[in-house]
PDB file of C-alpha atoms in Angstrom:
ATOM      1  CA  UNK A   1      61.576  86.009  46.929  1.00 48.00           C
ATOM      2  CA  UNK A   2      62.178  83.952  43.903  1.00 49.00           C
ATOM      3  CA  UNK A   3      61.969  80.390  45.960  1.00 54.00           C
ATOM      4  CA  UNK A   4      58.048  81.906  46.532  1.00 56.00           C
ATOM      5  CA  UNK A   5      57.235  81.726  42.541  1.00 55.00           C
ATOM      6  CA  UNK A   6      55.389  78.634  41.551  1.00 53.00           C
ATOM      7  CA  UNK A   7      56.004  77.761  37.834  1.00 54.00           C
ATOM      8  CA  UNK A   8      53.063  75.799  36.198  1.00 54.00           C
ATOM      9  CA  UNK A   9      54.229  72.571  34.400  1.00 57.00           C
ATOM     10  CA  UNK A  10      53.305  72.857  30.714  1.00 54.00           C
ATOM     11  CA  UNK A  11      52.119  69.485  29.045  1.00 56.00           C
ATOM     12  CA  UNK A  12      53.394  69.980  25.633  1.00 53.00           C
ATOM     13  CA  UNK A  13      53.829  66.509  24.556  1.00 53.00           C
ATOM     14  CA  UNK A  14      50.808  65.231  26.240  1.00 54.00           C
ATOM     15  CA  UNK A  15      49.373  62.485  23.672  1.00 56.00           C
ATOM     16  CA  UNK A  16      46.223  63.372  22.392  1.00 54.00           C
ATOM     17  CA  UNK A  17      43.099  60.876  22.630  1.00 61.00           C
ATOM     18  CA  UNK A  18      43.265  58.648  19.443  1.00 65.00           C
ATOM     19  CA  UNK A  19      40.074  56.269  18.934  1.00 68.00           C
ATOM     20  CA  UNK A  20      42.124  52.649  17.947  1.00 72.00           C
ATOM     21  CA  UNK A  21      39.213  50.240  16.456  1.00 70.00           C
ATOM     22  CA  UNK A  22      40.326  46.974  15.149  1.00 69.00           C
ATOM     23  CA  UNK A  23      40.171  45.930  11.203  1.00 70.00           C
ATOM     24  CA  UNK A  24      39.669  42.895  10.563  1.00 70.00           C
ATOM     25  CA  UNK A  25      41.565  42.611   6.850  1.00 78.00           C
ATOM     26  CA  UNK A  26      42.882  39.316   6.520  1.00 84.00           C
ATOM     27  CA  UNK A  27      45.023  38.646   2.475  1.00 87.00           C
ATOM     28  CA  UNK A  28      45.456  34.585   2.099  1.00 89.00           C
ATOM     29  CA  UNK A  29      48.414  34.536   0.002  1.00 91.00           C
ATOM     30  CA  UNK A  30      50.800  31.809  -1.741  1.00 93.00           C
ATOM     31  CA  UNK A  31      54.173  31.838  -3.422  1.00 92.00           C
ATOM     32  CA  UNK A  32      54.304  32.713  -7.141  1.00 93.00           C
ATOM     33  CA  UNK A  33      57.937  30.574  -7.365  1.00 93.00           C
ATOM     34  CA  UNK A  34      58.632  28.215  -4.875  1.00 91.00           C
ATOM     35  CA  UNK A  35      61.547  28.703  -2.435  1.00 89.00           C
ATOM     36  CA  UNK A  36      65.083  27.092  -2.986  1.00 89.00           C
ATOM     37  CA  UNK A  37      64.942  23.773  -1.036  1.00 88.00           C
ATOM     38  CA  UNK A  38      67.938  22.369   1.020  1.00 86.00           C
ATOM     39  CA  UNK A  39      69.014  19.728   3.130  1.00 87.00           C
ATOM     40  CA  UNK A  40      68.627  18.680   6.611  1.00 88.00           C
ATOM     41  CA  UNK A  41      71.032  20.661   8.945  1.00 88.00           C
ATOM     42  CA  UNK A  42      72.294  23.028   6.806  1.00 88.00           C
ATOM     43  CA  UNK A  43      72.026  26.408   6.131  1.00 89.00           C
ATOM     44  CA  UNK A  44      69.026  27.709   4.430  1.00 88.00           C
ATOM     45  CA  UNK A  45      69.420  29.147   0.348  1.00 88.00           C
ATOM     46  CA  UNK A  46      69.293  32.592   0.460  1.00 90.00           C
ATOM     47  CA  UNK A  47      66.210  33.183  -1.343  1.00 89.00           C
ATOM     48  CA  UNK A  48      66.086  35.735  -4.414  1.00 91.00           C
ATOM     49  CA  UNK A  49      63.943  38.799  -5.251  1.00 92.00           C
ATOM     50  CA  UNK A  50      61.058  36.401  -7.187  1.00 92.00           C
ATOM     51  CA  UNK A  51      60.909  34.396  -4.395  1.00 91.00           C
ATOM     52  CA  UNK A  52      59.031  37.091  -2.701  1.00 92.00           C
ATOM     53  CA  UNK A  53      55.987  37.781  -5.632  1.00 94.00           C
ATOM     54  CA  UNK A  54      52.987  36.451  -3.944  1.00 93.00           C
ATOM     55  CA  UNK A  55      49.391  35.594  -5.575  1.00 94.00           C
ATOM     56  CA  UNK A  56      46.256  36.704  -4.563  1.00 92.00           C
ATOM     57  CA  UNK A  57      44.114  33.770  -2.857  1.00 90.00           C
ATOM     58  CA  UNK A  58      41.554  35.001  -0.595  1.00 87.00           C
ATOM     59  CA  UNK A  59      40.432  38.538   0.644  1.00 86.00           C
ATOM     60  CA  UNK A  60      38.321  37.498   3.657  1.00 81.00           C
ATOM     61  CA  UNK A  61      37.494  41.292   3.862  1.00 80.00           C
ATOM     62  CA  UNK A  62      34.978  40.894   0.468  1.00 82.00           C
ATOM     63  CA  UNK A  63      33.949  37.383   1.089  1.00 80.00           C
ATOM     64  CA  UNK A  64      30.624  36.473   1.389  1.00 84.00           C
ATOM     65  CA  UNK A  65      29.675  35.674   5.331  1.00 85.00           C
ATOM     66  CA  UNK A  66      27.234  33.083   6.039  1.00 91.00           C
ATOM     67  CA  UNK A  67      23.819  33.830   6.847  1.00 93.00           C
ATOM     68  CA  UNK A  68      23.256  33.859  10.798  1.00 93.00           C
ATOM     69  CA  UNK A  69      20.088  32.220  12.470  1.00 94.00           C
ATOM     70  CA  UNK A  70      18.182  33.573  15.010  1.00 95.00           C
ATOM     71  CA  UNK A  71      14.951  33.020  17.310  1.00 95.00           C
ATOM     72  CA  UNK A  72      12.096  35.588  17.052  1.00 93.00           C
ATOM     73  CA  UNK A  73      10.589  36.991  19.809  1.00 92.00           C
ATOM     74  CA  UNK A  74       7.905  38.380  18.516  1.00 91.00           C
ATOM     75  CA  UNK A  75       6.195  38.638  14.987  1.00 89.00           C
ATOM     76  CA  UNK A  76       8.376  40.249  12.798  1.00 90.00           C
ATOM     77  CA  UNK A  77       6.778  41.431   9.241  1.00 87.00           C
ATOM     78  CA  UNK A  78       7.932  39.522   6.377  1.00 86.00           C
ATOM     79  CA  UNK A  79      10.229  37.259   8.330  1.00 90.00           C
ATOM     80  CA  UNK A  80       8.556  34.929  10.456  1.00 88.00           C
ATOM     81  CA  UNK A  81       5.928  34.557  13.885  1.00 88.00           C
ATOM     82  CA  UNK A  82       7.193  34.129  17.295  1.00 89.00           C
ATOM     83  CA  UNK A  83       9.979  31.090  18.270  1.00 89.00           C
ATOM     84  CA  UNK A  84      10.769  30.874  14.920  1.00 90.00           C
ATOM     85  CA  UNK A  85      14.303  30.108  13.866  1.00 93.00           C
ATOM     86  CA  UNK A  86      15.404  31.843  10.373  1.00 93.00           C
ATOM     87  CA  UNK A  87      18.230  31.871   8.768  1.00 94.00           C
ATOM     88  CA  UNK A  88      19.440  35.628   7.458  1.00 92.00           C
ATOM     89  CA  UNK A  89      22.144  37.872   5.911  1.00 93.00           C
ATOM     90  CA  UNK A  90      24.103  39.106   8.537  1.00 92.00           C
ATOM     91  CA  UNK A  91      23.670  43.026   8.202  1.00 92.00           C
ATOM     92  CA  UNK A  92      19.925  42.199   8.221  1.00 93.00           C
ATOM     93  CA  UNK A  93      20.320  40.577  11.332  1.00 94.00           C
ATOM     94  CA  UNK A  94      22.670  43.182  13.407  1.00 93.00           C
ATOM     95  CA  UNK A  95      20.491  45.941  12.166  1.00 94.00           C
ATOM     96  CA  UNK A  96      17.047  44.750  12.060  1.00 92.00           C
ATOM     97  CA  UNK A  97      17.007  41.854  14.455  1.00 93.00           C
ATOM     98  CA  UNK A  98      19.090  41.811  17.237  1.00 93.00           C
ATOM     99  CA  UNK A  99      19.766  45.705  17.559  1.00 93.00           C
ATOM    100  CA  UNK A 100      15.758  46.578  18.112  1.00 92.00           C
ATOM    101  CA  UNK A 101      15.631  43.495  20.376  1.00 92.00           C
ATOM    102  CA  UNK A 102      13.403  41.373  17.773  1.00 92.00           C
ATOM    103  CA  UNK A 103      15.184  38.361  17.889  1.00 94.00           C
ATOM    104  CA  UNK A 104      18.304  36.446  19.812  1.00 94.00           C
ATOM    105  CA  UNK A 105      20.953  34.239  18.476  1.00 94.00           C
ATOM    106  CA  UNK A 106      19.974  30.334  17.954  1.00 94.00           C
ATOM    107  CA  UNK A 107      20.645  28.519  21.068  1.00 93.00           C
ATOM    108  CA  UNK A 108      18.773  25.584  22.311  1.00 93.00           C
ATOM    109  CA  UNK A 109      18.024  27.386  25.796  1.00 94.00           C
ATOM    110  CA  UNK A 110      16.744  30.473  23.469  1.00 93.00           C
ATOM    111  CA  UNK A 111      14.654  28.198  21.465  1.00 92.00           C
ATOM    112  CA  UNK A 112      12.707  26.610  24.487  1.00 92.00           C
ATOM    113  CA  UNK A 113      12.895  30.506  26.186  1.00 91.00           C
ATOM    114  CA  UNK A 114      10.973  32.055  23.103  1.00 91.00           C
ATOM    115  CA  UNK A 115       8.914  29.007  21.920  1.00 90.00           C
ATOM    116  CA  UNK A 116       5.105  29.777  21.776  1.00 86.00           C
ATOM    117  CA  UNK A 117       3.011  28.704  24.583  1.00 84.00           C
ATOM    118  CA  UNK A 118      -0.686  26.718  23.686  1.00 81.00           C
ATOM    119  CA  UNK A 119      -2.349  30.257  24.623  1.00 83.00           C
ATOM    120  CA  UNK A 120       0.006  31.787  21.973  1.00 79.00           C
ATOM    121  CA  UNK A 121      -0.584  28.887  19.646  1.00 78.00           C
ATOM    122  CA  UNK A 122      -4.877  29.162  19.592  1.00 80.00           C
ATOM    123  CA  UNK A 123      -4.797  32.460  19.710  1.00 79.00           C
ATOM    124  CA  UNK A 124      -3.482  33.104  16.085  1.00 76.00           C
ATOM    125  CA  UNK A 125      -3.309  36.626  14.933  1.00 81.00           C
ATOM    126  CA  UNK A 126      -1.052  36.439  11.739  1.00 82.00           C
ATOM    127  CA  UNK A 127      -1.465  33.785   9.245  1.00 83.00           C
ATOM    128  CA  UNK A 128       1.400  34.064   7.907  1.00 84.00           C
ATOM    129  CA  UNK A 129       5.029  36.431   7.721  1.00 83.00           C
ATOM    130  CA  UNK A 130       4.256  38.007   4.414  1.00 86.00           C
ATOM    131  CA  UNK A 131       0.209  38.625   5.207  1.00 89.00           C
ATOM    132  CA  UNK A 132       0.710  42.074   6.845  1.00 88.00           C
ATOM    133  CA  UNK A 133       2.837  43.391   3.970  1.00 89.00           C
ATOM    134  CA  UNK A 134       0.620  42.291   1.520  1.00 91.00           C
ATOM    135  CA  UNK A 135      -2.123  44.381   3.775  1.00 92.00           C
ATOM    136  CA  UNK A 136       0.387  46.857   3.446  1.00 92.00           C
ATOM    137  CA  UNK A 137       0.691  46.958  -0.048  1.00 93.00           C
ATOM    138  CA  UNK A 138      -3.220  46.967  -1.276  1.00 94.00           C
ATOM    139  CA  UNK A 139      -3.969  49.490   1.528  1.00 93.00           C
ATOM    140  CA  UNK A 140      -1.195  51.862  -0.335  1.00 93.00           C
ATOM    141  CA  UNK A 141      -2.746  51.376  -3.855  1.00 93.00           C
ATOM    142  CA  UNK A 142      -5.824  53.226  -5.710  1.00 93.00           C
ATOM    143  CA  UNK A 143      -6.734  50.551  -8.044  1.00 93.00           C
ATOM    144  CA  UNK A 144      -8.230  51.585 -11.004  1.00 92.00           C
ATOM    145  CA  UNK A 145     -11.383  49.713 -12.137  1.00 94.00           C
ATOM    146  CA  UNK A 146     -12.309  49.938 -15.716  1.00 93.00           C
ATOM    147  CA  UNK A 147     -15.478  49.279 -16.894  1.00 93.00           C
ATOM    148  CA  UNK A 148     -17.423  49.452 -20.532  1.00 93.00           C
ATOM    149  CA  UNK A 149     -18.784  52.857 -21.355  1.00 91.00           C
ATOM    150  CA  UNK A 150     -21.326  51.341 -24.288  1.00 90.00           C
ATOM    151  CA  UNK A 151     -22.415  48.170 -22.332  1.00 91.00           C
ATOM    152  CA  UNK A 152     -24.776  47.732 -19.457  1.00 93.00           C
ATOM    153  CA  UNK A 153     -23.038  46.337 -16.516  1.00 93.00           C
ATOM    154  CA  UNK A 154     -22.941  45.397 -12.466  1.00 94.00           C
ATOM    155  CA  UNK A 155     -19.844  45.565 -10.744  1.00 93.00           C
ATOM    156  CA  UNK A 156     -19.179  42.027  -9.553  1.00 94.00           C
ATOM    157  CA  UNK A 157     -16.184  40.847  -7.972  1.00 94.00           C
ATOM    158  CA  UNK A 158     -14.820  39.412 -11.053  1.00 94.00           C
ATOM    159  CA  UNK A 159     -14.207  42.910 -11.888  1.00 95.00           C
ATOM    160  CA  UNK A 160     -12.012  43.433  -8.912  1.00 95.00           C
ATOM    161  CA  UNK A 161     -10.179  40.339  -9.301  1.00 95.00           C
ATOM    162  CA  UNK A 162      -9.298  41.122 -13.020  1.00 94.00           C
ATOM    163  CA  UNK A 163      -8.348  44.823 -11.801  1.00 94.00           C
ATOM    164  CA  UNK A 164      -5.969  43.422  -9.155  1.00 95.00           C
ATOM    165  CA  UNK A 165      -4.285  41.377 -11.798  1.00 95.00           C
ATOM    166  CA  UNK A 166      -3.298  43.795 -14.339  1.00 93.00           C
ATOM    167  CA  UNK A 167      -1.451  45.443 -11.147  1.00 92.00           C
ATOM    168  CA  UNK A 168      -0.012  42.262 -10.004  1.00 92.00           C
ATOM    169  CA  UNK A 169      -1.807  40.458  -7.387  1.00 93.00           C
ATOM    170  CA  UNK A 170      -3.498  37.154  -7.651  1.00 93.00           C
ATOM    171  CA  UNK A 171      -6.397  36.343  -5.891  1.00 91.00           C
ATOM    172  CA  UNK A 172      -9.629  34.311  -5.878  1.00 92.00           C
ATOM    173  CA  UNK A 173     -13.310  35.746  -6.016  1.00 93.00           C
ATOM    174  CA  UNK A 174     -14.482  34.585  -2.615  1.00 93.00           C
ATOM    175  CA  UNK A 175     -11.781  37.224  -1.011  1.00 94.00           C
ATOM    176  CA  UNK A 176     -13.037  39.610  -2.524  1.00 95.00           C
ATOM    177  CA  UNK A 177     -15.982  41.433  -0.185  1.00 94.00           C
ATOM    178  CA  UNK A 178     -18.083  44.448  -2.518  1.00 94.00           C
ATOM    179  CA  UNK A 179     -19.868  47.521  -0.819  1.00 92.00           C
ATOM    180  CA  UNK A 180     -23.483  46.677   0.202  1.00 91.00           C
ATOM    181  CA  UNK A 181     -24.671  49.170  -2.147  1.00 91.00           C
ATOM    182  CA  UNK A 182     -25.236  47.824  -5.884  1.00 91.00           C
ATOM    183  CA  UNK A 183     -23.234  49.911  -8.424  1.00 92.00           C
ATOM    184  CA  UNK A 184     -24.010  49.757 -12.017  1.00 91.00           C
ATOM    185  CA  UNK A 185     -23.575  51.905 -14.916  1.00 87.00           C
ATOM    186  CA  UNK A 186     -22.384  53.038 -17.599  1.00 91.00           C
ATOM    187  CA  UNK A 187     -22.613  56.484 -15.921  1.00 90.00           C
ATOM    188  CA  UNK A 188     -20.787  59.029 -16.116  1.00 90.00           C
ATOM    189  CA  UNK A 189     -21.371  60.704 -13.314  1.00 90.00           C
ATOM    190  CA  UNK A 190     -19.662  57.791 -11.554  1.00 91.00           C
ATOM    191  CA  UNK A 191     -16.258  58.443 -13.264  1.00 90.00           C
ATOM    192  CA  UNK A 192     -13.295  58.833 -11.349  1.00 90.00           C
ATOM    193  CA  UNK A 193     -14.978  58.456  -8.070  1.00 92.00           C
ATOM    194  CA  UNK A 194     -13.929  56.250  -5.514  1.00 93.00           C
ATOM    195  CA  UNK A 195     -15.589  53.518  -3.559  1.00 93.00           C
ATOM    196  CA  UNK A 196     -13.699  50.489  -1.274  1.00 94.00           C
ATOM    197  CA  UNK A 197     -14.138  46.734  -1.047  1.00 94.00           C
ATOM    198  CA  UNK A 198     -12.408  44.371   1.502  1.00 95.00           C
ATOM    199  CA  UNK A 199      -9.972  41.567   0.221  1.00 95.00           C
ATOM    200  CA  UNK A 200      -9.518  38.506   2.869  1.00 94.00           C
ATOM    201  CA  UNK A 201      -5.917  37.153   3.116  1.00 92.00           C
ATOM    202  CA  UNK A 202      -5.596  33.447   4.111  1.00 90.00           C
ATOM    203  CA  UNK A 203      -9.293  33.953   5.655  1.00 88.00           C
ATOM    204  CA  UNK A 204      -7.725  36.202   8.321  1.00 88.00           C
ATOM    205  CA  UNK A 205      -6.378  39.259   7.416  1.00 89.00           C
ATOM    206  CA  UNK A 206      -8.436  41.937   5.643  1.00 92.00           C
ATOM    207  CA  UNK A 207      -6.978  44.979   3.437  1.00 93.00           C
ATOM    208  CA  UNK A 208      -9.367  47.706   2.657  1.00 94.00           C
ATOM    209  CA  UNK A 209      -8.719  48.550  -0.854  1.00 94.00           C
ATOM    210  CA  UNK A 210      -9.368  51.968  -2.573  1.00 94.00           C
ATOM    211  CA  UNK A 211     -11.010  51.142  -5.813  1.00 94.00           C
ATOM    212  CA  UNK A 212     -11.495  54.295  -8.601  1.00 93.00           C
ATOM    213  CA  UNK A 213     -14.331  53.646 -11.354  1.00 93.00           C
ATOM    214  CA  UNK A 214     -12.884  54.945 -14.768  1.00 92.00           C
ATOM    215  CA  UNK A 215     -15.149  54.014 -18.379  1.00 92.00           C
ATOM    216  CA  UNK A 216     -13.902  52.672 -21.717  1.00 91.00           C
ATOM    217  CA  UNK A 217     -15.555  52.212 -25.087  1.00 91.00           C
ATOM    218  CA  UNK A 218     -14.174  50.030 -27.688  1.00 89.00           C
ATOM    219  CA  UNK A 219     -14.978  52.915 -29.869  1.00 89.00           C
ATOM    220  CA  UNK A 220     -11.892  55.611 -30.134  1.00 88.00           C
ATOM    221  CA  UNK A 221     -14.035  57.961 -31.021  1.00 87.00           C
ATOM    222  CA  UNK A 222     -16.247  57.538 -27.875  1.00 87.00           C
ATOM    223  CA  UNK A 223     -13.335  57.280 -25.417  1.00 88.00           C
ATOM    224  CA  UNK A 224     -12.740  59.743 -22.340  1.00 88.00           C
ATOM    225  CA  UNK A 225      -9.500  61.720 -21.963  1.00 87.00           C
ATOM    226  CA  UNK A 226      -6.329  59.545 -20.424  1.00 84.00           C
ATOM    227  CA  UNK A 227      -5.418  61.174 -17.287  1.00 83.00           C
ATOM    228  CA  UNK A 228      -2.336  61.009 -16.230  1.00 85.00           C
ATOM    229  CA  UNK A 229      -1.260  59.312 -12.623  1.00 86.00           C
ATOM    230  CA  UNK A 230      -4.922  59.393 -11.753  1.00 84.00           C
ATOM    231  CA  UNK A 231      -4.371  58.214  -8.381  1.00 85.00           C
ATOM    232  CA  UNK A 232      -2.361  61.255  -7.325  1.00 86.00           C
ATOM    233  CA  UNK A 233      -5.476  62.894  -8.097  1.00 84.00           C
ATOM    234  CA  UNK A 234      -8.371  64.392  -5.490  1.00 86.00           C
ATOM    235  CA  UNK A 235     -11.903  62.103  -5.897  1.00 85.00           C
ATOM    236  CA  UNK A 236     -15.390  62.523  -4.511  1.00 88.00           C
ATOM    237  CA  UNK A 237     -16.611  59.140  -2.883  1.00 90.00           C
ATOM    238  CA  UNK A 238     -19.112  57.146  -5.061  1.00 85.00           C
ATOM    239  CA  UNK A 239     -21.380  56.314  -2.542  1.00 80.00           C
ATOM    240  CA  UNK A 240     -23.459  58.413  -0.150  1.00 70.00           C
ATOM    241  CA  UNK A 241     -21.916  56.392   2.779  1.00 53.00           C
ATOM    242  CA  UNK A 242     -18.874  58.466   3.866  1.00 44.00           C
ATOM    243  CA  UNK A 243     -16.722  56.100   5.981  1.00 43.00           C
ATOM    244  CA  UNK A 244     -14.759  52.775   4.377  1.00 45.00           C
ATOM    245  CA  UNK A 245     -15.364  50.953   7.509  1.00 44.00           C
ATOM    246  CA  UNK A 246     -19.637  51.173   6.285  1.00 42.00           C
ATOM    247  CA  UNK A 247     -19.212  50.638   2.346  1.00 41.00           C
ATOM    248  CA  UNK A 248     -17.482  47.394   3.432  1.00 39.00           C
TER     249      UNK A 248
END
């Protein structure tokens, strides 16, 4: 009766699953005091306990790597158009560029695969890598137009350019597109009211740009309260005409 009892096997020292990933830590090291020398044929010195101090020459693991290039396939914001090669940081590259698929290592049969055919080339829809983010970057703002609260006036696009410098960007009058609809003032009921104009890019691209009136008198005495972080602030539009797309 006991030949008919089946005894289960236990695995007790079954290994466990271990994940093994290699490390790449590589020291470059040199001698602090040189080894005892000796002769040809004969039995090496036996070395002492400072012949085994080493210095410090290189840690590849904290060097710097070499930027990697790559082909585009397709326009990537702020780094370049279609077949172009660039040249970037490596963890910018992995991550951004050749994870998503937005780009392949620099090879001449890549170059000639991604290159930009003559329907590609007329057909221009960026001008250039760093247009869209500037786009970007004035659609994201409410700029803050300050006009004279003592002085007749007509907002002209000098106004707008002068605005857009005190905030940091640079640009010429002729970009600079006002609503159809004259506004003048001083008027007060025109304060902190909002109105857009479009601003042309390399004669391409066009940002719509929030604009928010606010008055100032050279005269402390006559000046309006400061508010604080205005633009986080709700608005009524200016003008009668309620979508951006018509004050433009």
């Amino acid at each position: 009766m006991l030949k008919n009892i089946y005894v289960t096997p236990l695995n007790l020292l079954k290994s466990a699953t271990s994940l093994q990933q290699q490390v790449r830590t590589t020291f470059v090291l040199k001698r602090k005091y040189d080894p005892p020398l000796h002769k040809t044929n004969e039995k090496p010195r036996q070395m002492r306990a400072k012949n085994f101090i080493y210095e410090l020459v290189e840690d590849t693991l904290v060097k710097k790597r070499p930027n990697i290039e790559v082909v585009l396939k397709t326009f990537v914001e702020g780094v370049g158009d279609k077949g172009d090669v660039v040249s970037m940081k490596p963890n910018f590259v992995y991550n951004k560029l050749l994870l998503p698929g937005l780009a392949a290592y620099n090879t001449p049969e890549n170059v000639a695969k991604y290159a930009k055919t003559e329907a590609e080339k007329s057909a221009v829809k960026h001008s250039s890598a760093y247009a869209q983010r500037t786009v970007n970057m004035l659609e994201s703002i409410v700029l803050a137009v300050v006009m004279n609260k003592d002085e007749p006036w007509v907002l002209e696009p000098w106004h707008i350019k002068a605005s857009l410098r005190k905030t940091g960007f640079h640009c010429r009058e002729e970009c600079i597109t006002l609503p159809k609809e004259r506004i003048e003032g001083p008027d007060l009921k025109k304060e902190n009211k909002d109105f857009y104009c479009t601003v042309t890019i390399n004669k391409l691209e066009q940002a719509r740009l929030k604009c928010r009136l606010h008055h100032w008198s050279t005269d402390p005495s006559e000046r309006l309260p400061y508010v604080l972080e205005h633009w986080k602030l709700q608005s009524e539009p200016l003008l009668d005409v309620g979508s951006p797309e018509k004050n433009t």
